[in-house]
Amino acid sequence: MGVTVLQPYPLPEGKSGAHIIDHLAKRLLSLGATHAGQFLVDCETFISTPQHGTPARAVHVLHNSEYPASTFSIIDNGNGKQVALVADSIFDLLMLKMTSTFTSKKQTKIESRGARFEYGDFVIKLGSVTMMEHFKGILIEIEYRPCVTLSYCWEMIREMLQGFLGINVAKEYPTYFTTQTIMNAMGQQQLHAKQNDIYEPMDTVKQYLEHFTNYRKHVQIHGAMGGGASSVGTVGGGGPGGVLLPSSVGMGGRS
Amino acid sequence: MSNSVNISVETTCENQIREIAYDGTELYQPPPTLSESLAKCAARIDFSKTSLDNIKKEEKSAAAAADDDNKDANQFQESLWPWDAVRNKLKDAYTEICVLTDVISIAKDKRYLVLDPLLEEPDDTKPIVQVYSRKKAISQAAQVLLGGAERIRNAHSEQRSRNVSDFHIELLRLRQNWRLKKVSNAIIGDLSYRTAGSKFGMSGTFEVTKAEDALDDENSGNNTGGSANSSSSSSNNGMQLKASSALRVIVPSELQGVAYIKVITQKDQEDLCTAQVNLMGHGQNLTAQVGVWQKTLEFAQNVLFCKELFAQLAREAIQLQAPIPHVVIGNQIRATLLPNIQLIISLCHSTSFDSSQPAPINDHDHVLEHSLHQLLREVHYKNSHHPFPHPASAPLGPSKKRMLAGPTAADRDALLDMTKTQTILEQIIAQAQHIFMRKRTQYVLDTLARDVKDPQIVSHWNAMNSPTMSCVKINIVTHGYDAIGRTSLVIHVKERSLKCICRDGRVMRLSYEPQELRDLILCQINSHQISCLVSLARCMAWTVLSNSNHLGIGKVEPLGNASSCLLASPNSDRMIAVQIRCDPQIDVKVYIARSPRQDFFPSPLVPEKFWENLGGNFKEVRFDKIEGKSFLNKMEFLMASLTSNTA
């Protein structure tokens, strides 16, 4: 378990997602990486009915094939506060029982799926993001296993990304790691630099949620403007009736 | 007569019909007249009952009967009979009463008859008879008491005189140490490890019986097991114990005797190390308190344990797929640790009680012995103890680590590691391999330390290590120059390989060949000499012109390369060149050059005189003749002697 950074890859015009993924995979293999299975990260959202005074609360339930025995969930209370939880896979069954309070928005089930490569101390995953069978974009995940603090290895990860992706990666830390102001124990506001914290698997999942939310919002924007080839069907509730993702138990399920 | 209505009064009951005439008329039996009914009643009187009422009734009836008799004397002759009896009895009664009256009147006169109260006469028994009867009763009671006291006295004296106590005390001691239960008439015990989690099929039940006479003990103790009669088979290790116990235990025939498991590491028919695994000598020393049955049962339990261990190992040996397959022959298992090194595990079970036991092999490996015991005990423990799931509704089965894997976001490698289990045989092979590697490494280091005197090789072995890994830290120092420099490296000794970590961060993985480690240490000695020389030169104010750890000069050596160093004196009039090769012996060559060169002669090509300062040829120094205890010492002296005193 090491520092993981997500990098969305901008799709050039005219090329399909599968073609790009192929191209990048070939690059990695020629660099000397070894193909090591598949990966899957998916997210399902449950919304509570908004009552007067309180905004709607959302529960996001995520699975990551890198941690097959766990289910991650984040509660968003509408006011910007988020509570995160790492639980056993049996948590999915618990959510089934909560259908009275939380209804599942099956249309916004989003996942990132693709091949997984191991390159020395790096683990690189080329993921294509799909929402209800519609392709949304390409999300690259890179993990540097020996280190647990981003500030020590950010430069190296950036160099690696720039090397095989060929795009320009910004010098600043990714948006997830930007310095935030938090209240410390004494009630004062304090600048907290996230890049110096010990990295946890929950951080990976939170980054995924951030990117997935972006993808969903892009869809909303596209849907509102009436354009975009891949943006049909979220607001209108289209697509086939969603199947609830089965709880991911067992280690070999996703590899 | 007035006009009165005739009222007929009839009795309800009809009279009995006496006769029916031929013409239909019925002759009724007339109802009994009053006198007849009276006669019937009188006949029913029971004169044996003397009660006042009856007597009055009798008088009345007697009077009535007398009147009636006068009336009906002729007609009813039958009625005279009841009245006759009545009359006689009344007559007798009257007579008696007259007599009584006479007696009372005479007694009242007090002249001829006196009424005196009757004295209570005492029992007509003689006192002597009473004494006799009492004496007999008391003597009987005394007999009972004496008999009881005699029994208790006998029991007490038995306890004090004999070594072995009563059967029940022995049974109590037996029950304190072993599990017993009563099945119909027999006492059955269990000496297997079933309650500890063992799943072995062989039953370990033994029977407890009362001991026979002491003589029978001695005679039947000579018979070895397997006999059907219940008074034999006390296995007391071949020694004729004088003290016999009040109870005897009978163990099944397959558990009799003494067994142990022998573990030998063999290198081409040569015994390197041996281990004996058995349970003797473990547990509390109970033999002082209890009888011979404790030893019997302990031996039998030991046999059972060894059999289970061997059966488990044999089963695993057949199931496991090893690169060189394990061989199971009879009661021996052969496994290959390393090429030419074999591990032999054999089950030795001797049922004959010969006192000449084979002399214990001196090279005991207690670690392997203990390990095998612990491994089987661990298997038992896992069978009986299952980790409890939290919450209680979670499935029962996964270990605690696996249950926490979800909430702690364990990744795929960690989960895969959790699924890997090792059998007992694999574990003991790994441990034996490690022991062997460690011994080999120790041997290599010790011989090197003995052979190489110049820099000293100091090895510190970690006191804490695991059964499959040990660490040793090696310091290479030159005596007297420890502050100048020291080369350290850490070697991790694993089961089949070594990992060497040098101070500069290089990690090298070596195989099990001892020569590789030797070569590595020699190379390290090489680089140690040069690096210490560089530090020494700095101390002596000599300039290090260059040094190299791997010169590519000279013939290709089987082992590494030469390392070298080039030094210049403080005022640059001397140069020293040192070359160290690590052949099988460390070979040092030292050359000196001086400048200005002595053999410079101006020539037409090089006319100026100052070219003589360019430095002369290097001449070899006979380094072995230089004074000094070690290489660094000699170099120090050399540098000191070559340092000139010019200002």
PDB file of N, CA and C in Angstrom, chain B residues 305-384:
ATOM      1  N   PHE B 305       1.447 -40.469  21.419  1.00  0.00           N
ATOM      2  CA  PHE B 305       1.847 -39.183  20.851  1.00  0.00           C
ATOM      3  C   PHE B 305       2.806 -39.376  19.683  1.00  0.00           C
ATOM      4  N   CYS B 306       3.794 -40.265  19.890  1.00  0.00           N
ATOM      5  CA  CYS B 306       4.775 -40.478  18.824  1.00  0.00           C
ATOM      6  C   CYS B 306       4.106 -41.088  17.603  1.00  0.00           C
ATOM      7  N   LYS B 307       3.185 -41.998  17.839  1.00  0.00           N
ATOM      8  CA  LYS B 307       2.509 -42.616  16.686  1.00  0.00           C
ATOM      9  C   LYS B 307       1.706 -41.577  15.925  1.00  0.00           C
ATOM     10  N   GLU B 308       1.016 -40.720  16.672  1.00  0.00           N
ATOM     11  CA  GLU B 308       0.224 -39.713  15.972  1.00  0.00           C
ATOM     12  C   GLU B 308       1.111 -38.772  15.179  1.00  0.00           C
ATOM     13  N   LEU B 309       2.207 -38.362  15.796  1.00  0.00           N
ATOM     14  CA  LEU B 309       3.121 -37.452  15.116  1.00  0.00           C
ATOM     15  C   LEU B 309       3.662 -38.100  13.854  1.00  0.00           C
ATOM     16  N   PHE B 310       4.067 -39.346  13.975  1.00  0.00           N
ATOM     17  CA  PHE B 310       4.637 -40.000  12.811  1.00  0.00           C
ATOM     18  C   PHE B 310       3.593 -40.227  11.731  1.00  0.00           C
ATOM     19  N   ALA B 311       2.379 -40.580  12.142  1.00  0.00           N
ATOM     20  CA  ALA B 311       1.330 -40.781  11.136  1.00  0.00           C
ATOM     21  C   ALA B 311       1.047 -39.489  10.384  1.00  0.00           C
ATOM     22  N   GLN B 312       1.015 -38.394  11.114  1.00  0.00           N
ATOM     23  CA  GLN B 312       0.770 -37.102  10.477  1.00  0.00           C
ATOM     24  C   GLN B 312       1.879 -36.763   9.502  1.00  0.00           C
ATOM     25  N   LEU B 313       3.136 -36.979   9.942  1.00  0.00           N
ATOM     26  CA  LEU B 313       4.260 -36.658   9.074  1.00  0.00           C
ATOM     27  C   LEU B 313       4.256 -37.545   7.837  1.00  0.00           C
ATOM     28  N   ALA B 314       3.946 -38.829   8.024  1.00  0.00           N
ATOM     29  CA  ALA B 314       3.951 -39.736   6.876  1.00  0.00           C
ATOM     30  C   ALA B 314       2.875 -39.346   5.872  1.00  0.00           C
ATOM     31  N   ARG B 315       1.715 -38.979   6.391  1.00  0.00           N
ATOM     32  CA  ARG B 315       0.625 -38.582   5.494  1.00  0.00           C
ATOM     33  C   ARG B 315       1.006 -37.363   4.684  1.00  0.00           C
ATOM     34  N   GLU B 316       1.621 -36.386   5.378  1.00  0.00           N
ATOM     35  CA  GLU B 316       2.024 -35.176   4.660  1.00  0.00           C
ATOM     36  C   GLU B 316       3.132 -35.472   3.679  1.00  0.00           C
ATOM     37  N   ALA B 317       4.030 -36.372   4.036  1.00  0.00           N
ATOM     38  CA  ALA B 317       5.137 -36.673   3.132  1.00  0.00           C
ATOM     39  C   ALA B 317       4.621 -37.240   1.825  1.00  0.00           C
ATOM     40  N   ILE B 318       3.535 -38.007   1.910  1.00  0.00           N
ATOM     41  CA  ILE B 318       3.012 -38.594   0.682  1.00  0.00           C
ATOM     42  C   ILE B 318       2.235 -37.562  -0.115  1.00  0.00           C
ATOM     43  N   GLN B 319       1.555 -36.646   0.604  1.00  0.00           N
ATOM     44  CA  GLN B 319       0.703 -35.711  -0.123  1.00  0.00           C
ATOM     45  C   GLN B 319       1.472 -34.559  -0.732  1.00  0.00           C
ATOM     46  N   LEU B 320       2.568 -34.153  -0.090  1.00  0.00           N
ATOM     47  CA  LEU B 320       3.274 -32.975  -0.563  1.00  0.00           C
ATOM     48  C   LEU B 320       4.007 -33.266  -1.850  1.00  0.00           C
ATOM     49  N   GLN B 321       4.060 -32.224  -2.691  1.00  0.00           N
ATOM     50  CA  GLN B 321       4.838 -32.361  -3.928  1.00  0.00           C
ATOM     51  C   GLN B 321       6.120 -31.591  -3.729  1.00  0.00           C
ATOM     52  N   ALA B 322       7.200 -32.278  -3.561  1.00  0.00           N
ATOM     53  CA  ALA B 322       8.495 -31.612  -3.403  1.00  0.00           C
ATOM     54  C   ALA B 322       9.301 -31.820  -4.672  1.00  0.00           C
ATOM     55  N   PRO B 323      10.260 -30.960  -4.924  1.00  0.00           N
ATOM     56  CA  PRO B 323      11.087 -31.167  -6.126  1.00  0.00           C
ATOM     57  C   PRO B 323      11.776 -32.529  -6.128  1.00  0.00           C
ATOM     58  N   ILE B 324      12.317 -32.894  -4.959  1.00  0.00           N
ATOM     59  CA  ILE B 324      12.798 -34.275  -4.800  1.00  0.00           C
ATOM     60  C   ILE B 324      11.805 -34.948  -3.872  1.00  0.00           C
ATOM     61  N   PRO B 325      11.071 -35.932  -4.342  1.00  0.00           N
ATOM     62  CA  PRO B 325       9.969 -36.458  -3.532  1.00  0.00           C
ATOM     63  C   PRO B 325      10.458 -37.076  -2.234  1.00  0.00           C
ATOM     64  N   HIS B 326       9.621 -36.960  -1.207  1.00  0.00           N
ATOM     65  CA  HIS B 326       9.953 -37.580   0.074  1.00  0.00           C
ATOM     66  C   HIS B 326       9.692 -39.065  -0.003  1.00  0.00           C
ATOM     67  N   VAL B 327      10.472 -39.809   0.737  1.00  0.00           N
ATOM     68  CA  VAL B 327      10.368 -41.268   0.698  1.00  0.00           C
ATOM     69  C   VAL B 327       9.898 -41.744   2.057  1.00  0.00           C
ATOM     70  N   VAL B 328       8.871 -42.576   2.057  1.00  0.00           N
ATOM     71  CA  VAL B 328       8.376 -43.141   3.312  1.00  0.00           C
ATOM     72  C   VAL B 328       8.549 -44.638   3.235  1.00  0.00           C
ATOM     73  N   ILE B 329       9.411 -45.168   4.086  1.00  0.00           N
ATOM     74  CA  ILE B 329       9.639 -46.618   4.109  1.00  0.00           C
ATOM     75  C   ILE B 329       9.422 -47.082   5.525  1.00  0.00           C
ATOM     76  N   GLY B 330       8.435 -47.928   5.706  1.00  0.00           N
ATOM     77  CA  GLY B 330       8.225 -48.493   7.030  1.00  0.00           C
ATOM     78  C   GLY B 330       8.000 -47.418   8.060  1.00  0.00           C
ATOM     79  N   ASN B 331       8.900 -47.304   9.000  1.00  0.00           N
ATOM     80  CA  ASN B 331       8.756 -46.263  10.009  1.00  0.00           C
ATOM     81  C   ASN B 331       9.831 -45.201   9.854  1.00  0.00           C
ATOM     82  N   GLN B 332      10.176 -44.916   8.606  1.00  0.00           N
ATOM     83  CA  GLN B 332      11.188 -43.893   8.364  1.00  0.00           C
ATOM     84  C   GLN B 332      10.718 -42.975   7.254  1.00  0.00           C
ATOM     85  N   ILE B 333      10.963 -41.691   7.455  1.00  0.00           N
ATOM     86  CA  ILE B 333      10.642 -40.727   6.397  1.00  0.00           C
ATOM     87  C   ILE B 333      11.945 -40.048   6.015  1.00  0.00           C
ATOM     88  N   ARG B 334      12.216 -40.021   4.729  1.00  0.00           N
ATOM     89  CA  ARG B 334      13.422 -39.348   4.262  1.00  0.00           C
ATOM     90  C   ARG B 334      13.021 -38.143   3.434  1.00  0.00           C
ATOM     91  N   ALA B 335      13.580 -37.010   3.776  1.00  0.00           N
ATOM     92  CA  ALA B 335      13.320 -35.791   3.008  1.00  0.00           C
ATOM     93  C   ALA B 335      14.653 -35.146   2.701  1.00  0.00           C
ATOM     94  N   THR B 336      14.717 -34.499   1.551  1.00  0.00           N
ATOM     95  CA  THR B 336      15.965 -33.863   1.155  1.00  0.00           C
ATOM     96  C   THR B 336      15.920 -32.401   1.535  1.00  0.00           C
ATOM     97  N   LEU B 337      16.911 -31.982   2.304  1.00  0.00           N
ATOM     98  CA  LEU B 337      16.973 -30.575   2.681  1.00  0.00           C
ATOM     99  C   LEU B 337      17.674 -29.782   1.593  1.00  0.00           C
ATOM    100  N   LEU B 338      18.931 -30.156   1.358  1.00  0.00           N
ATOM    101  CA  LEU B 338      19.747 -29.514   0.339  1.00  0.00           C
ATOM    102  C   LEU B 338      20.390 -30.647  -0.438  1.00  0.00           C
ATOM    103  N   PRO B 339      20.973 -30.357  -1.573  1.00  0.00           N
ATOM    104  CA  PRO B 339      21.625 -31.454  -2.293  1.00  0.00           C
ATOM    105  C   PRO B 339      22.638 -32.155  -1.406  1.00  0.00           C
ATOM    106  N   ASN B 340      22.556 -33.462  -1.333  1.00  0.00           N
ATOM    107  CA  ASN B 340      23.400 -34.309  -0.501  1.00  0.00           C
ATOM    108  C   ASN B 340      23.061 -34.284   0.969  1.00  0.00           C
ATOM    109  N   ILE B 341      22.137 -33.461   1.385  1.00  0.00           N
ATOM    110  CA  ILE B 341      21.787 -33.446   2.801  1.00  0.00           C
ATOM    111  C   ILE B 341      20.389 -34.013   2.932  1.00  0.00           C
ATOM    112  N   GLN B 342      20.237 -34.987   3.816  1.00  0.00           N
ATOM    113  CA  GLN B 342      18.936 -35.617   3.972  1.00  0.00           C
ATOM    114  C   GLN B 342      18.469 -35.518   5.411  1.00  0.00           C
ATOM    115  N   LEU B 343      17.171 -35.433   5.561  1.00  0.00           N
ATOM    116  CA  LEU B 343      16.573 -35.412   6.892  1.00  0.00           C
ATOM    117  C   LEU B 343      15.834 -36.719   7.064  1.00  0.00           C
ATOM    118  N   ILE B 344      16.171 -37.438   8.103  1.00  0.00           N
ATOM    119  CA  ILE B 344      15.550 -38.750   8.322  1.00  0.00           C
ATOM    120  C   ILE B 344      14.786 -38.673   9.640  1.00  0.00           C
ATOM    121  N   ILE B 345      13.490 -38.924   9.550  1.00  0.00           N
ATOM    122  CA  ILE B 345      12.666 -38.957  10.753  1.00  0.00           C
ATOM    123  C   ILE B 345      12.187 -40.377  10.909  1.00  0.00           C
ATOM    124  N   SER B 346      12.495 -40.982  12.037  1.00  0.00           N
ATOM    125  CA  SER B 346      12.087 -42.376  12.234  1.00  0.00           C
ATOM    126  C   SER B 346      11.413 -42.542  13.587  1.00  0.00           C
ATOM    127  N   LEU B 347      10.472 -43.473  13.602  1.00  0.00           N
ATOM    128  CA  LEU B 347       9.743 -43.774  14.829  1.00  0.00           C
ATOM    129  C   LEU B 347      10.322 -45.049  15.409  1.00  0.00           C
ATOM    130  N   CYS B 348      10.873 -44.934  16.589  1.00  0.00           N
ATOM    131  CA  CYS B 348      11.479 -46.105  17.232  1.00  0.00           C
ATOM    132  C   CYS B 348      10.573 -46.546  18.371  1.00  0.00           C
ATOM    133  N   HIS B 349      10.070 -47.736  18.259  1.00  0.00           N
ATOM    134  CA  HIS B 349       9.135 -48.258  19.248  1.00  0.00           C
ATOM    135  C   HIS B 349       9.671 -49.595  19.720  1.00  0.00           C
ATOM    136  N   SER B 350      10.069 -49.670  20.965  1.00  0.00           N
ATOM    137  CA  SER B 350      10.619 -50.919  21.470  1.00  0.00           C
ATOM    138  C   SER B 350       9.669 -51.486  22.506  1.00  0.00           C
ATOM    139  N   THR B 351       9.250 -52.719  22.292  1.00  0.00           N
ATOM    140  CA  THR B 351       8.344 -53.336  23.247  1.00  0.00           C
ATOM    141  C   THR B 351       9.056 -54.290  24.184  1.00  0.00           C
ATOM    142  N   SER B 352      10.277 -54.628  23.895  1.00  0.00           N
ATOM    143  CA  SER B 352      10.989 -55.536  24.798  1.00  0.00           C
ATOM    144  C   SER B 352      11.698 -54.696  25.833  1.00  0.00           C
ATOM    145  N   PHE B 353      11.708 -55.221  27.036  1.00  0.00           N
ATOM    146  CA  PHE B 353      12.238 -54.398  28.117  1.00  0.00           C
ATOM    147  C   PHE B 353      13.669 -54.780  28.420  1.00  0.00           C
ATOM    148  N   ASP B 354      14.523 -54.540  27.485  1.00  0.00           N
ATOM    149  CA  ASP B 354      15.921 -54.815  27.819  1.00  0.00           C
ATOM    150  C   ASP B 354      16.525 -53.557  28.413  1.00  0.00           C
ATOM    151  N   SER B 355      17.250 -53.778  29.486  1.00  0.00           N
ATOM    152  CA  SER B 355      17.776 -52.613  30.172  1.00  0.00           C
ATOM    153  C   SER B 355      18.952 -52.002  29.428  1.00  0.00           C
ATOM    154  N   SER B 356      19.512 -52.758  28.491  1.00  0.00           N
ATOM    155  CA  SER B 356      20.645 -52.196  27.768  1.00  0.00           C
ATOM    156  C   SER B 356      20.104 -51.347  26.628  1.00  0.00           C
ATOM    157  N   GLN B 357      19.824 -50.139  26.920  1.00  0.00           N
ATOM    158  CA  GLN B 357      19.308 -49.262  25.875  1.00  0.00           C
ATOM    159  C   GLN B 357      20.481 -48.686  25.098  1.00  0.00           C
ATOM    160  N   PRO B 358      20.252 -48.352  23.852  1.00  0.00           N
ATOM    161  CA  PRO B 358      21.371 -47.770  23.097  1.00  0.00           C
ATOM    162  C   PRO B 358      21.787 -46.456  23.729  1.00  0.00           C
ATOM    163  N   ALA B 359      23.052 -46.235  23.740  1.00  0.00           N
ATOM    164  CA  ALA B 359      23.567 -45.023  24.390  1.00  0.00           C
ATOM    165  C   ALA B 359      23.018 -43.791  23.674  1.00  0.00           C
ATOM    166  N   PRO B 360      22.557 -42.826  24.397  1.00  0.00           N
ATOM    167  CA  PRO B 360      21.987 -41.644  23.745  1.00  0.00           C
ATOM    168  C   PRO B 360      23.034 -40.945  22.897  1.00  0.00           C
ATOM    169  N   ILE B 361      22.600 -40.553  21.724  1.00  0.00           N
ATOM    170  CA  ILE B 361      23.529 -39.895  20.812  1.00  0.00           C
ATOM    171  C   ILE B 361      23.810 -38.507  21.345  1.00  0.00           C
ATOM    172  N   ASN B 362      25.073 -38.132  21.329  1.00  0.00           N
ATOM    173  CA  ASN B 362      25.451 -36.921  22.042  1.00  0.00           C
ATOM    174  C   ASN B 362      24.973 -35.665  21.359  1.00  0.00           C
ATOM    175  N   ASP B 363      24.874 -35.714  20.051  1.00  0.00           N
ATOM    176  CA  ASP B 363      24.578 -34.483  19.347  1.00  0.00           C
ATOM    177  C   ASP B 363      23.070 -34.241  19.290  1.00  0.00           C
ATOM    178  N   HIS B 364      22.480 -34.075  20.459  1.00  0.00           N
ATOM    179  CA  HIS B 364      21.049 -33.816  20.538  1.00  0.00           C
ATOM    180  C   HIS B 364      20.717 -32.464  19.952  1.00  0.00           C
ATOM    181  N   ASP B 365      19.670 -32.413  19.185  1.00  0.00           N
ATOM    182  CA  ASP B 365      19.180 -31.109  18.766  1.00  0.00           C
ATOM    183  C   ASP B 365      17.855 -30.866  19.464  1.00  0.00           C
ATOM    184  N   HIS B 366      17.946 -30.186  20.575  1.00  0.00           N
ATOM    185  CA  HIS B 366      16.727 -29.990  21.362  1.00  0.00           C
ATOM    186  C   HIS B 366      15.732 -29.126  20.628  1.00  0.00           C
ATOM    187  N   VAL B 367      16.244 -28.267  19.734  1.00  0.00           N
ATOM    188  CA  VAL B 367      15.337 -27.360  19.043  1.00  0.00           C
ATOM    189  C   VAL B 367      14.380 -28.141  18.162  1.00  0.00           C
ATOM    190  N   LEU B 368      14.913 -29.083  17.388  1.00  0.00           N
ATOM    191  CA  LEU B 368      14.038 -29.863  16.514  1.00  0.00           C
ATOM    192  C   LEU B 368      13.077 -30.715  17.325  1.00  0.00           C
ATOM    193  N   GLU B 369      13.613 -31.226  18.421  1.00  0.00           N
ATOM    194  CA  GLU B 369      12.778 -32.055  19.273  1.00  0.00           C
ATOM    195  C   GLU B 369      11.590 -31.257  19.792  1.00  0.00           C
ATOM    196  N   HIS B 370      11.916 -30.122  20.341  1.00  0.00           N
ATOM    197  CA  HIS B 370      10.857 -29.273  20.882  1.00  0.00           C
ATOM    198  C   HIS B 370       9.903 -28.794  19.793  1.00  0.00           C
ATOM    199  N   SER B 371      10.480 -28.497  18.631  1.00  0.00           N
ATOM    200  CA  SER B 371       9.652 -27.979  17.532  1.00  0.00           C
ATOM    201  C   SER B 371       8.606 -28.972  17.101  1.00  0.00           C
ATOM    202  N   LEU B 372       8.998 -30.231  16.943  1.00  0.00           N
ATOM    203  CA  LEU B 372       8.020 -31.217  16.501  1.00  0.00           C
ATOM    204  C   LEU B 372       6.894 -31.344  17.508  1.00  0.00           C
ATOM    205  N   HIS B 373       7.282 -31.369  18.781  1.00  0.00           N
ATOM    206  CA  HIS B 373       6.275 -31.440  19.829  1.00  0.00           C
ATOM    207  C   HIS B 373       5.335 -30.242  19.747  1.00  0.00           C
ATOM    208  N   GLN B 374       5.938 -29.054  19.614  1.00  0.00           N
ATOM    209  CA  GLN B 374       5.126 -27.843  19.582  1.00  0.00           C
ATOM    210  C   GLN B 374       4.236 -27.783  18.359  1.00  0.00           C
ATOM    211  N   LEU B 375       4.726 -28.258  17.241  1.00  0.00           N
ATOM    212  CA  LEU B 375       3.934 -28.179  16.011  1.00  0.00           C
ATOM    213  C   LEU B 375       2.691 -29.039  16.122  1.00  0.00           C
ATOM    214  N   LEU B 376       2.879 -30.261  16.658  1.00  0.00           N
ATOM    215  CA  LEU B 376       1.690 -31.104  16.782  1.00  0.00           C
ATOM    216  C   LEU B 376       0.732 -30.527  17.805  1.00  0.00           C
ATOM    217  N   ARG B 377       1.282 -29.962  18.847  1.00  0.00           N
ATOM    218  CA  ARG B 377       0.428 -29.357  19.871  1.00  0.00           C
ATOM    219  C   ARG B 377      -0.344 -28.168  19.282  1.00  0.00           C
ATOM    220  N   GLU B 378       0.314 -27.441  18.374  1.00  0.00           N
ATOM    221  CA  GLU B 378      -0.360 -26.314  17.714  1.00  0.00           C
ATOM    222  C   GLU B 378      -1.517 -26.804  16.870  1.00  0.00           C
ATOM    223  N   VAL B 379      -1.323 -27.934  16.191  1.00  0.00           N
ATOM    224  CA  VAL B 379      -2.405 -28.499  15.387  1.00  0.00           C
ATOM    225  C   VAL B 379      -3.576 -28.854  16.291  1.00  0.00           C
ATOM    226  N   HIS B 380      -3.268 -29.476  17.433  1.00  0.00           N
ATOM    227  CA  HIS B 380      -4.331 -29.819  18.384  1.00  0.00           C
ATOM    228  C   HIS B 380      -5.058 -28.576  18.838  1.00  0.00           C
ATOM    229  N   TYR B 381      -4.280 -27.553  19.140  1.00  0.00           N
ATOM    230  CA  TYR B 381      -4.878 -26.324  19.658  1.00  0.00           C
ATOM    231  C   TYR B 381      -5.808 -25.696  18.630  1.00  0.00           C
ATOM    232  N   LYS B 382      -5.360 -25.665  17.372  1.00  0.00           N
ATOM    233  CA  LYS B 382      -6.206 -25.057  16.336  1.00  0.00           C
ATOM    234  C   LYS B 382      -7.478 -25.860  16.148  1.00  0.00           C
ATOM    235  N   ASN B 383      -7.394 -27.179  16.372  1.00  0.00           N
ATOM    236  CA  ASN B 383      -8.609 -27.977  16.210  1.00  0.00           C
ATOM    237  C   ASN B 383      -9.641 -27.662  17.271  1.00  0.00           C
ATOM    238  N   SER B 384      -9.183 -27.325  18.455  1.00  0.00           N
ATOM    239  CA  SER B 384     -10.157 -27.154  19.531  1.00  0.00           C
ATOM    240  C   SER B 384     -10.494 -25.692  19.791  1.00  0.00           C
TER     241      SER B 384
END
